[in-house]
Coordinates of C-alpha atoms in Angstrom, one line a residue:
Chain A
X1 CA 0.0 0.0 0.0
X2 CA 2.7 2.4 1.1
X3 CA 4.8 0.9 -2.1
X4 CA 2.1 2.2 -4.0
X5 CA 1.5 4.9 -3.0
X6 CA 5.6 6.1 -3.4
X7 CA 5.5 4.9 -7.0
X8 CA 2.0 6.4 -8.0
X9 CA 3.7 10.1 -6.5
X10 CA 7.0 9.3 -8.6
X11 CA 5.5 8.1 -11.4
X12 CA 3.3 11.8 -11.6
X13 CA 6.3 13.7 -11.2
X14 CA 8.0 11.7 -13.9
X15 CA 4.6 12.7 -16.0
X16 CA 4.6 16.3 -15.3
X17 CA 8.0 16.5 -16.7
X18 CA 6.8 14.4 -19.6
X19 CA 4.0 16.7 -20.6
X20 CA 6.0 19.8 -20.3
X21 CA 8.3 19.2 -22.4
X22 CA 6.0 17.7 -24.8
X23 CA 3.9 20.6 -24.1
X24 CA 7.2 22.5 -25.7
X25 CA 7.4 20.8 -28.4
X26 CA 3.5 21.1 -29.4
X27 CA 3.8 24.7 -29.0
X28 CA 3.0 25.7 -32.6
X29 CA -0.1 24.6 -32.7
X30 CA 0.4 21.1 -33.8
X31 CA -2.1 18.2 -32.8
X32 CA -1.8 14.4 -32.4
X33 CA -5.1 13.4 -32.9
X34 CA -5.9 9.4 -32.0
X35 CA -9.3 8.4 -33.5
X36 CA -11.5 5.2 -32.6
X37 CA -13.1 4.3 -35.9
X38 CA -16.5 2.8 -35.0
X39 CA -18.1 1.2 -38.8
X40 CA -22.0 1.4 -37.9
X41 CA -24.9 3.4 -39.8
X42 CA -24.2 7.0 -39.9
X43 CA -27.5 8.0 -37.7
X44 CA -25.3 8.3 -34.8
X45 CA -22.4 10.9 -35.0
X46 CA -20.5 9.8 -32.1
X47 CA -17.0 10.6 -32.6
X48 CA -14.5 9.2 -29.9
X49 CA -11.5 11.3 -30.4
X50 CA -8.2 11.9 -28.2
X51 CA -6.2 15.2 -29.1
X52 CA -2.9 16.0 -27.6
X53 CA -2.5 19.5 -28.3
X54 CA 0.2 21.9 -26.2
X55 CA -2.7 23.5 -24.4
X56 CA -3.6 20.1 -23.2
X57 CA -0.2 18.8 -22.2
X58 CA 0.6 21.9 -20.1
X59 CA -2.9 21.3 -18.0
X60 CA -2.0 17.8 -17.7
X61 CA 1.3 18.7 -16.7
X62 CA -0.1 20.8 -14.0
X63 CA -2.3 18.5 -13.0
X64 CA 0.0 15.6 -12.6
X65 CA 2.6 17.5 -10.4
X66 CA -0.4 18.1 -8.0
X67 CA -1.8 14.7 -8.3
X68 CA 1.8 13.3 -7.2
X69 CA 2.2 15.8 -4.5
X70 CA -1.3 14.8 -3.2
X71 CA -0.2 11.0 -3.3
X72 CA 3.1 11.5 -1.6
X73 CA 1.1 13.4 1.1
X74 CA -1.6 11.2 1.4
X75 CA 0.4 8.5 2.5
X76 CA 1.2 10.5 5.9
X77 CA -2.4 10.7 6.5
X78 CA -4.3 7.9 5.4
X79 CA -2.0 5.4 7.1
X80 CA -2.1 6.6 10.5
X81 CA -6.0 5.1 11.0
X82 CA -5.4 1.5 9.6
X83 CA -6.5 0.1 12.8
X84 CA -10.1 1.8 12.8
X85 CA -13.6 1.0 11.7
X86 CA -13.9 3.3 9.0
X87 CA -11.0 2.4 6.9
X88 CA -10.5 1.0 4.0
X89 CA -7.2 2.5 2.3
X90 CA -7.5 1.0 -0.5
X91 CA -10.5 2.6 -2.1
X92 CA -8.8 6.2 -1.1
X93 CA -6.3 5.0 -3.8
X94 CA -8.4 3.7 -6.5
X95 CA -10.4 6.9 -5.9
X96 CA -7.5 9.0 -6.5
X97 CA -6.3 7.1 -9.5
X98 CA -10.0 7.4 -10.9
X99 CA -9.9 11.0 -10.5
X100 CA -6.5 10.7 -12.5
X101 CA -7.4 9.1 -15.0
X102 CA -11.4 11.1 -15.2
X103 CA -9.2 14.2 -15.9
X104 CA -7.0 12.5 -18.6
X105 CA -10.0 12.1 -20.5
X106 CA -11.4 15.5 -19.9
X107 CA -7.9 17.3 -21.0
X108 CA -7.0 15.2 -24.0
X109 CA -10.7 14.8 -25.4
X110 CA -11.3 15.6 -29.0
X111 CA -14.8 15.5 -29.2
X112 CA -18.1 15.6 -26.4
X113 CA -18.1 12.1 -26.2
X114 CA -14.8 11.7 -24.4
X115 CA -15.6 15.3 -22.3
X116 CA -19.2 14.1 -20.9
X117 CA -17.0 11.0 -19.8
X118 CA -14.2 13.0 -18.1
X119 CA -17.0 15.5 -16.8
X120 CA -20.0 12.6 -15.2
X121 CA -16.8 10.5 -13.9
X122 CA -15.2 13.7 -12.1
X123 CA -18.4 14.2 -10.7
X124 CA -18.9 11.0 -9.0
X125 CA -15.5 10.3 -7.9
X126 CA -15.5 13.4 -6.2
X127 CA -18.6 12.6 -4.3
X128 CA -17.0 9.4 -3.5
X129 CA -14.1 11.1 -2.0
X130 CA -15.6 13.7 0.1
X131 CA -17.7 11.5 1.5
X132 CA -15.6 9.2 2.5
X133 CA -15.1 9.5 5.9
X134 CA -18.5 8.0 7.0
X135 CA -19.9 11.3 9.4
X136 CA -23.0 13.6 8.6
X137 CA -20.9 16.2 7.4
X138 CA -19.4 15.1 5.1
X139 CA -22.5 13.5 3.4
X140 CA -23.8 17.4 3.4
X141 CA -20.8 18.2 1.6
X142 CA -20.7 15.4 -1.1
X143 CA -25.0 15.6 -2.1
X144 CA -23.9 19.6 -2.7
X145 CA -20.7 18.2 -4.5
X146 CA -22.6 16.0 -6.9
X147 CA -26.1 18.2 -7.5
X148 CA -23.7 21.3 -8.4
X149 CA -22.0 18.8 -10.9
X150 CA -25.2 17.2 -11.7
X151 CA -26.5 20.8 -13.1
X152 CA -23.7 21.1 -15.1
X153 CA -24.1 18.2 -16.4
X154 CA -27.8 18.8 -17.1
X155 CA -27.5 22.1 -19.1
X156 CA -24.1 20.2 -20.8
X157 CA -26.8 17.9 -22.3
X158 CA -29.4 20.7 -23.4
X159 CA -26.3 22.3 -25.4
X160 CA -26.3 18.8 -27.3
X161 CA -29.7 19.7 -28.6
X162 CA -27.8 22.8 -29.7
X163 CA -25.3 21.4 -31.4
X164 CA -27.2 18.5 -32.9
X165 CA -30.0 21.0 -34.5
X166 CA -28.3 24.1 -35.4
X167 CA -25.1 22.8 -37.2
Chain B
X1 CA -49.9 1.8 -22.5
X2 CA -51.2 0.9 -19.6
X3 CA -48.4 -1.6 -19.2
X4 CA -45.9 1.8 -19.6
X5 CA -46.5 3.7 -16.9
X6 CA -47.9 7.3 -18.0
X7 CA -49.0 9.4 -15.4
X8 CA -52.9 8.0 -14.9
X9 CA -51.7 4.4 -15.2
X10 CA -48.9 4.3 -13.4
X11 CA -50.1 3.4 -9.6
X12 CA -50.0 -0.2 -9.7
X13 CA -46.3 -0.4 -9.9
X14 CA -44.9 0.5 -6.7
X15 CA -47.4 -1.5 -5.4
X16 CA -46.6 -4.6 -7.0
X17 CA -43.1 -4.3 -6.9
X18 CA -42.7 -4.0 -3.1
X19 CA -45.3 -6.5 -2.2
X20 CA -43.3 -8.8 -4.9
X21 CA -41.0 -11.6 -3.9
X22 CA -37.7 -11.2 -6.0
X23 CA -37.9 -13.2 -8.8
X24 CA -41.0 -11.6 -9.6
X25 CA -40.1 -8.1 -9.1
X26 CA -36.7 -8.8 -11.2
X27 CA -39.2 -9.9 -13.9
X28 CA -41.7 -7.4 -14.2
X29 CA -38.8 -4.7 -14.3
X30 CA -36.7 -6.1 -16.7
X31 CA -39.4 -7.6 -19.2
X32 CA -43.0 -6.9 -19.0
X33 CA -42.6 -3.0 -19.0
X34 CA -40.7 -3.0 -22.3
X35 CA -43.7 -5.1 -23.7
X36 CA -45.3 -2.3 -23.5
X37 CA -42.9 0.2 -25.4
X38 CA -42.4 -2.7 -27.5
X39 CA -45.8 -2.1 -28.9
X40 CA -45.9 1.3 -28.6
X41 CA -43.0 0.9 -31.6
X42 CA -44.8 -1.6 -33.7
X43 CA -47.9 0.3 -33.4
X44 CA -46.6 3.9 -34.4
X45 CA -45.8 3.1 -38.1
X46 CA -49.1 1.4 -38.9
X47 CA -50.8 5.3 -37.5
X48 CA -48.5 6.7 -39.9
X49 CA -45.0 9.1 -39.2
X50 CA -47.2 12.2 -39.8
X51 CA -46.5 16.0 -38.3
X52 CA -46.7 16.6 -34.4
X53 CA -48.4 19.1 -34.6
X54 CA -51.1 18.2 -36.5
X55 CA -52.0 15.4 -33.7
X56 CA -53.5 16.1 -30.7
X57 CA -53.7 12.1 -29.5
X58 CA -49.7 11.8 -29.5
X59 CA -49.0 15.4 -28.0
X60 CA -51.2 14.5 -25.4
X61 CA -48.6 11.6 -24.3
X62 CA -46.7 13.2 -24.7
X63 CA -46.5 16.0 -22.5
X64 CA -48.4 13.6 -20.1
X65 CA -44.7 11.3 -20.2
X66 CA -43.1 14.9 -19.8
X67 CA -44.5 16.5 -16.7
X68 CA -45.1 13.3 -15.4
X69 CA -41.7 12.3 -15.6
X70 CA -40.5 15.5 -13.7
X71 CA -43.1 14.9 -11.0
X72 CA -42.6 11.2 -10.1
X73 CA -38.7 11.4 -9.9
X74 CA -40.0 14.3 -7.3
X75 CA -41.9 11.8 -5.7
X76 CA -39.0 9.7 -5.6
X77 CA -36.7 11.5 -3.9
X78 CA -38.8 11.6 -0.4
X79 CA -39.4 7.7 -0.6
X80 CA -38.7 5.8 2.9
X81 CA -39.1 2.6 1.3
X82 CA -36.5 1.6 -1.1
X83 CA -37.8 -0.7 -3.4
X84 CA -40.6 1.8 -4.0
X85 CA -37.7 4.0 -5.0
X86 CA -36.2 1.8 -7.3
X87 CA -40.1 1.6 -8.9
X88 CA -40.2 5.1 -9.4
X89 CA -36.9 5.0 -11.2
X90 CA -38.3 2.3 -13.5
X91 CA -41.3 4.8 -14.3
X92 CA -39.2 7.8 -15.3
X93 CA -36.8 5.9 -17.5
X94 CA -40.3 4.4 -19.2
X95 CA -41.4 8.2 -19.5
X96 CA -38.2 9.7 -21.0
X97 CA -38.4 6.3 -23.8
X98 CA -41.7 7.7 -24.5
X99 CA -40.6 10.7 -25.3
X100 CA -37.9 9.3 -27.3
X101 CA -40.4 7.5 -29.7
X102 CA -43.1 9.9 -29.7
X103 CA -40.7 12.5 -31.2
X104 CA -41.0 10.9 -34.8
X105 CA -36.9 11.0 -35.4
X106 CA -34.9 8.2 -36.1
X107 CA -32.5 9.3 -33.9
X108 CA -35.4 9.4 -30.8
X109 CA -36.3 6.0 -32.2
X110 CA -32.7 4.2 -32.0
X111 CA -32.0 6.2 -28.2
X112 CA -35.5 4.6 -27.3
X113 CA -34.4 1.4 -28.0
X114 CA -31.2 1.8 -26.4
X115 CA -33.0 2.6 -23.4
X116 CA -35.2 -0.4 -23.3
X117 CA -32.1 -2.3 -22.9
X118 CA -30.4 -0.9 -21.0
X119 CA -32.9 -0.2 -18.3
X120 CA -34.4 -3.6 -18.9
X121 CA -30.1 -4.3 -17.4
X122 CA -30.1 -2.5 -14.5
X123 CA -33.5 -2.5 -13.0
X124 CA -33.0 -5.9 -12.3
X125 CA -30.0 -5.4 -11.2
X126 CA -30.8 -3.3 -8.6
X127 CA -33.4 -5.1 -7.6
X128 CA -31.8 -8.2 -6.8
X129 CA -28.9 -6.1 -4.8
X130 CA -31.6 -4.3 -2.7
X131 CA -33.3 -8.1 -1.5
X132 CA -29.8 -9.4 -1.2
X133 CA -30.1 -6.3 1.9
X134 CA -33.4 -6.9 2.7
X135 CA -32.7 -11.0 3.7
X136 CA -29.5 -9.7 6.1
X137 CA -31.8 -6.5 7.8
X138 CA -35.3 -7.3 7.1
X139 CA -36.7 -3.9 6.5
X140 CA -36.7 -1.9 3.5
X141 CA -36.7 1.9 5.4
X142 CA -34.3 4.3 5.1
X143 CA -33.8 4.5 8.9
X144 CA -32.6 1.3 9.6
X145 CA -30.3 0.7 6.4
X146 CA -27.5 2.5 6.8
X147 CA -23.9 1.9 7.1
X148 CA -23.4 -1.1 4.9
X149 CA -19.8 0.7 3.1
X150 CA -18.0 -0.3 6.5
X151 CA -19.1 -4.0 6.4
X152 CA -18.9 -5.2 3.3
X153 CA -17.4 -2.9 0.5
X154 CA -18.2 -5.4 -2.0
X155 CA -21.5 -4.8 -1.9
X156 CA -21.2 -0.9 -2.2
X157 CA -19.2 -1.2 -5.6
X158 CA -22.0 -3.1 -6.8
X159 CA -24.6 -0.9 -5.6
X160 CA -22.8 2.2 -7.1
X161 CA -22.4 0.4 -10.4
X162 CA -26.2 0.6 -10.2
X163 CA -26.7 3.7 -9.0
X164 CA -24.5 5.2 -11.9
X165 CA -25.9 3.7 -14.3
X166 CA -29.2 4.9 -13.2
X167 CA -27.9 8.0 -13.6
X168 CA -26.5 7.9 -17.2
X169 CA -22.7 7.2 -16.2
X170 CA -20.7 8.3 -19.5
X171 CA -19.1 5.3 -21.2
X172 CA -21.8 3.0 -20.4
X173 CA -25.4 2.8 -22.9
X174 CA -27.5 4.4 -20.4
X175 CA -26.0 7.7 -21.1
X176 CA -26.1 7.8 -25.3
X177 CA -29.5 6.6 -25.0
X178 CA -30.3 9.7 -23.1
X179 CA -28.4 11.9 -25.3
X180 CA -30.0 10.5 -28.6
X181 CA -33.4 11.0 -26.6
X182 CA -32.8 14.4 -25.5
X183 CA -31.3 15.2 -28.7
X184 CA -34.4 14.2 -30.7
X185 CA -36.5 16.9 -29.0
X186 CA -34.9 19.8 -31.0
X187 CA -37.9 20.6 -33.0
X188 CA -40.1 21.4 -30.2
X189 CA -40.4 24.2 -28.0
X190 CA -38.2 26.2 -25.2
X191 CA -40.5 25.0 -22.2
X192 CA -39.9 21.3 -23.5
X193 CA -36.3 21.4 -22.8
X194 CA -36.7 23.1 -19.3
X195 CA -38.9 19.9 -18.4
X196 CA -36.4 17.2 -19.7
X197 CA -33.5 18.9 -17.8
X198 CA -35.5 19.1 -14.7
X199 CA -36.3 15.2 -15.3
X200 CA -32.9 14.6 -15.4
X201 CA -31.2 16.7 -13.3
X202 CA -33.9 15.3 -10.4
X203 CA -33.2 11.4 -11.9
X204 CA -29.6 12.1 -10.6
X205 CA -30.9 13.4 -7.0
X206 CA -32.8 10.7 -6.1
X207 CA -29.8 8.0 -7.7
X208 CA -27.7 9.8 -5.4
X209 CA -29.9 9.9 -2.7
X210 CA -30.9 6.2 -2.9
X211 CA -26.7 5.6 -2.5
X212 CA -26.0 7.0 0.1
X213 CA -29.1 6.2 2.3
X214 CA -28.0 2.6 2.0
X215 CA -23.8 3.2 2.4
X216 CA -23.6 5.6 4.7
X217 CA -23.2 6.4 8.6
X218 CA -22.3 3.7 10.8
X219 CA -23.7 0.7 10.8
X220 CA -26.3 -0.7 13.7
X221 CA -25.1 -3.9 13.7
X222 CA -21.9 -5.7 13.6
X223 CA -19.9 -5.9 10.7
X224 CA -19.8 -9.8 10.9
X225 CA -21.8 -10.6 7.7
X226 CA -20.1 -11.0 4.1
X227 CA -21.2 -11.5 0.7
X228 CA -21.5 -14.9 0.1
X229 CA -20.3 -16.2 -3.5
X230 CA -23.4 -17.2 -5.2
X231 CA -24.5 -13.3 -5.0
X232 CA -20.8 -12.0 -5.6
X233 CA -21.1 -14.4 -8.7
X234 CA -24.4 -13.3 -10.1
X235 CA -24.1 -9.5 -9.8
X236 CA -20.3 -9.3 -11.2
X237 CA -21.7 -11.7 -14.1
X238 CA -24.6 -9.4 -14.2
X239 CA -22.7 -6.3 -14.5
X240 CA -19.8 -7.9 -16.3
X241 CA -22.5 -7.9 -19.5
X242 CA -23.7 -4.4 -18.5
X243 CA -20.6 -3.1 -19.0
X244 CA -19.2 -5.2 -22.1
X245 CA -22.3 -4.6 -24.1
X246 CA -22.0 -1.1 -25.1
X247 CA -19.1 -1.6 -26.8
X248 CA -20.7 -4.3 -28.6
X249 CA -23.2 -2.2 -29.6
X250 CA -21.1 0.1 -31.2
X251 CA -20.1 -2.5 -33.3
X252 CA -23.1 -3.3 -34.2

């Protein structure tokens, strides 16, 4: 767990470097666009498109130096309680690496299929880790967490209509 | 259309599902109410695919399945019993599929569809999780369950598998059979879309609600019961083909 935990942090500092200096060498507005061609009737325009484009590589940057600082520091804090009722380590982790990975998809998206699955994922795993300590407050916090997100995600869906009916 | 619940005809399904043992309930969620959009879709050509708004018969159900759906999933949220809440969530998902096909588009048609299956997946689902509960407790009220994330985290995976997928969780076929739906509706009017946003914006109160009522706070009893392995092998094999069969649809 602890082993895990070390490697996850390294391994996001080794990606912030990563996607910095790929974020350099994107920086003239080149794209790397990876495309998952899906042969079915042409009723359905459902594109499922990854682009890596500088923009995207700096955010991602960003966001995995913070995501490996927030592992390295997690293990101080999570590990102190493993004798306790209400703890199950384990799920703090996957829950993190979800969040991870929810982002990836949101950053390097290409079309609103792969955002509306970055954007509904973020929104749960979110909820799932504030409420995770089991107490009253925290439940307060996470149902305000996940009806803020849930509105976003309503009005993301009228813009489809939008989109689908006006070109 | 009696058998889809629009908003007259729609009081004898809470009913039957709590009073229901589980193989029935599991049944009558997953197959009898998509007879009935099942005929609503064999039926609709034969009328003939004419204008909206030249028919006053279809825009009445339709608007019935619209403001219905809005109030029931406000019902739903201040349910104390939860299979009744699980019922409720089978009615809105039948509402929004009426929608779908009433709107005379392909594209309404095909997310209709979608939605048969996949709410005809997860109903059952759900139901079968919730009596799985219901044999350890013995009540079905909010006030006693409670607590079950500490004592068996199994359990809660599978639960919020569920309650996602209620809620349209992205990769997964609830969620483009909602967007085909709600994308359908572009031809009709401003108020229209205020409804269906209100639907679902409500359908994920009430998915979230029903989660937490069940795996949260601390549980009254000892955390000495498990998951035994014929229930751990049914609902991963259950939601093993939930998951897998999107992307088999889009294949298709």
């Amino acid at each position: 767990m602890l082993v895990i935990l070390f490697l996850f942090g390294y391994l996001f500092f080794f990606a912030f470097f990563l996607n910095f200096f790929l974020g350099f060498y994107f920086l003239d507005y080149n794209r790397f666009s990876v495309e998952f061609f899906m042969p079915y009737n042409v009723l359905r325009e459902i594109p499922f498109v990854f682009t890596f484009d500088f923009v995207s590589f700096f955010f991602f940057s960003v966001v995995s130096l913070i995501s490996g600082v927030v592992f390295l520091y997690s293990k101080f804090y999570i590990d102190d309680y493993s004798n306790l009722s209400n703890s199950d380590n384990d799920r703090f982790f996957y829950l993190l690496f979800l969040f991870v990975v929810s982002i990836f998809f949101l950053v390097f998206s290409g079309s609103w299929v792969v955002v509306m699955l970055g954007w509904d994922g973020l929104g749960l795993v979110s909820f799932l880790l504030v409420i995770y300590y089991n107490n009253s407050s925290s439940l307060d916090s996470g149902l305000i967490t996940v009806f803020t997100n849930r509105v976003g995600d309503c009005l993301f869906i009228l813009s489809f209509i939008f989109m689908f009916y006006c070109g | 259309m009696v058998k889809l619940p629009l908003f007259g005809f729609h009081l004898w399904l809470p009913k039957a599902h709590v009073e229901a043992p589980v193989a029935g309930s599991i049944i009558l969620a997953g197959v009898l109410l998509k007879l009935g959009g099942y005929g609503l879709i064999r039926f609709f050509p034969t009328i003939g695919g004419i204008d909206y708004s030249t028919s006053l018969f279809f825009s009445y159900f339709f608007y019935v399945g619209l403001i219905g759906g809005v109030v029931v999933s406000l019902i739903c949220i201040r349910q104390i019993d939860l299979k009744m809440l699980i019922a409720y969530s089978s009615v809105v998902h039948i509402r929004i599929m009426v929608l779908g096909i009433l709107s005379f588009s392909s594209w309404g048609l095909y997310g209709a569809v979608m939605m048969i299956i996949a709410h005809g997946l997860i109903s059952p689902m759900m139901f079968y999780l919730i009596t799985y509960v219901y044999d350890f407790k013995h009540s079905r009220s909010i006030m006693v369950l409670k607590g079950v994330l500490l004592v068996s985290p199994l359990f809660v995976f599978f639960w919020f598998m569920c309650c996602s997928l209620n809620l349209s969780l992205p990769p997964f076929m609830s969620f483009f059979s909602e967007v085909c739906i709600v994308g359908s509706l572009g031809i009709f009017s401003y108020l229209d879309w205020v409804l269906v946003i209100l639907s679902c914006f409500f359908t994920g109160v009430y998915c979230i609600f029903s989660f937490t009522t069940i795996s949260h706070g601390e549980s009254i009893y000892n955390y000495s019961y498990f998951m035994d392995y014929k229930t751990i092998l049914v609902s991963f094999s259950h939601l093993f083909f939930v998951l897998v069969y999107p992307l088999i649809f889009f294949y298709f």
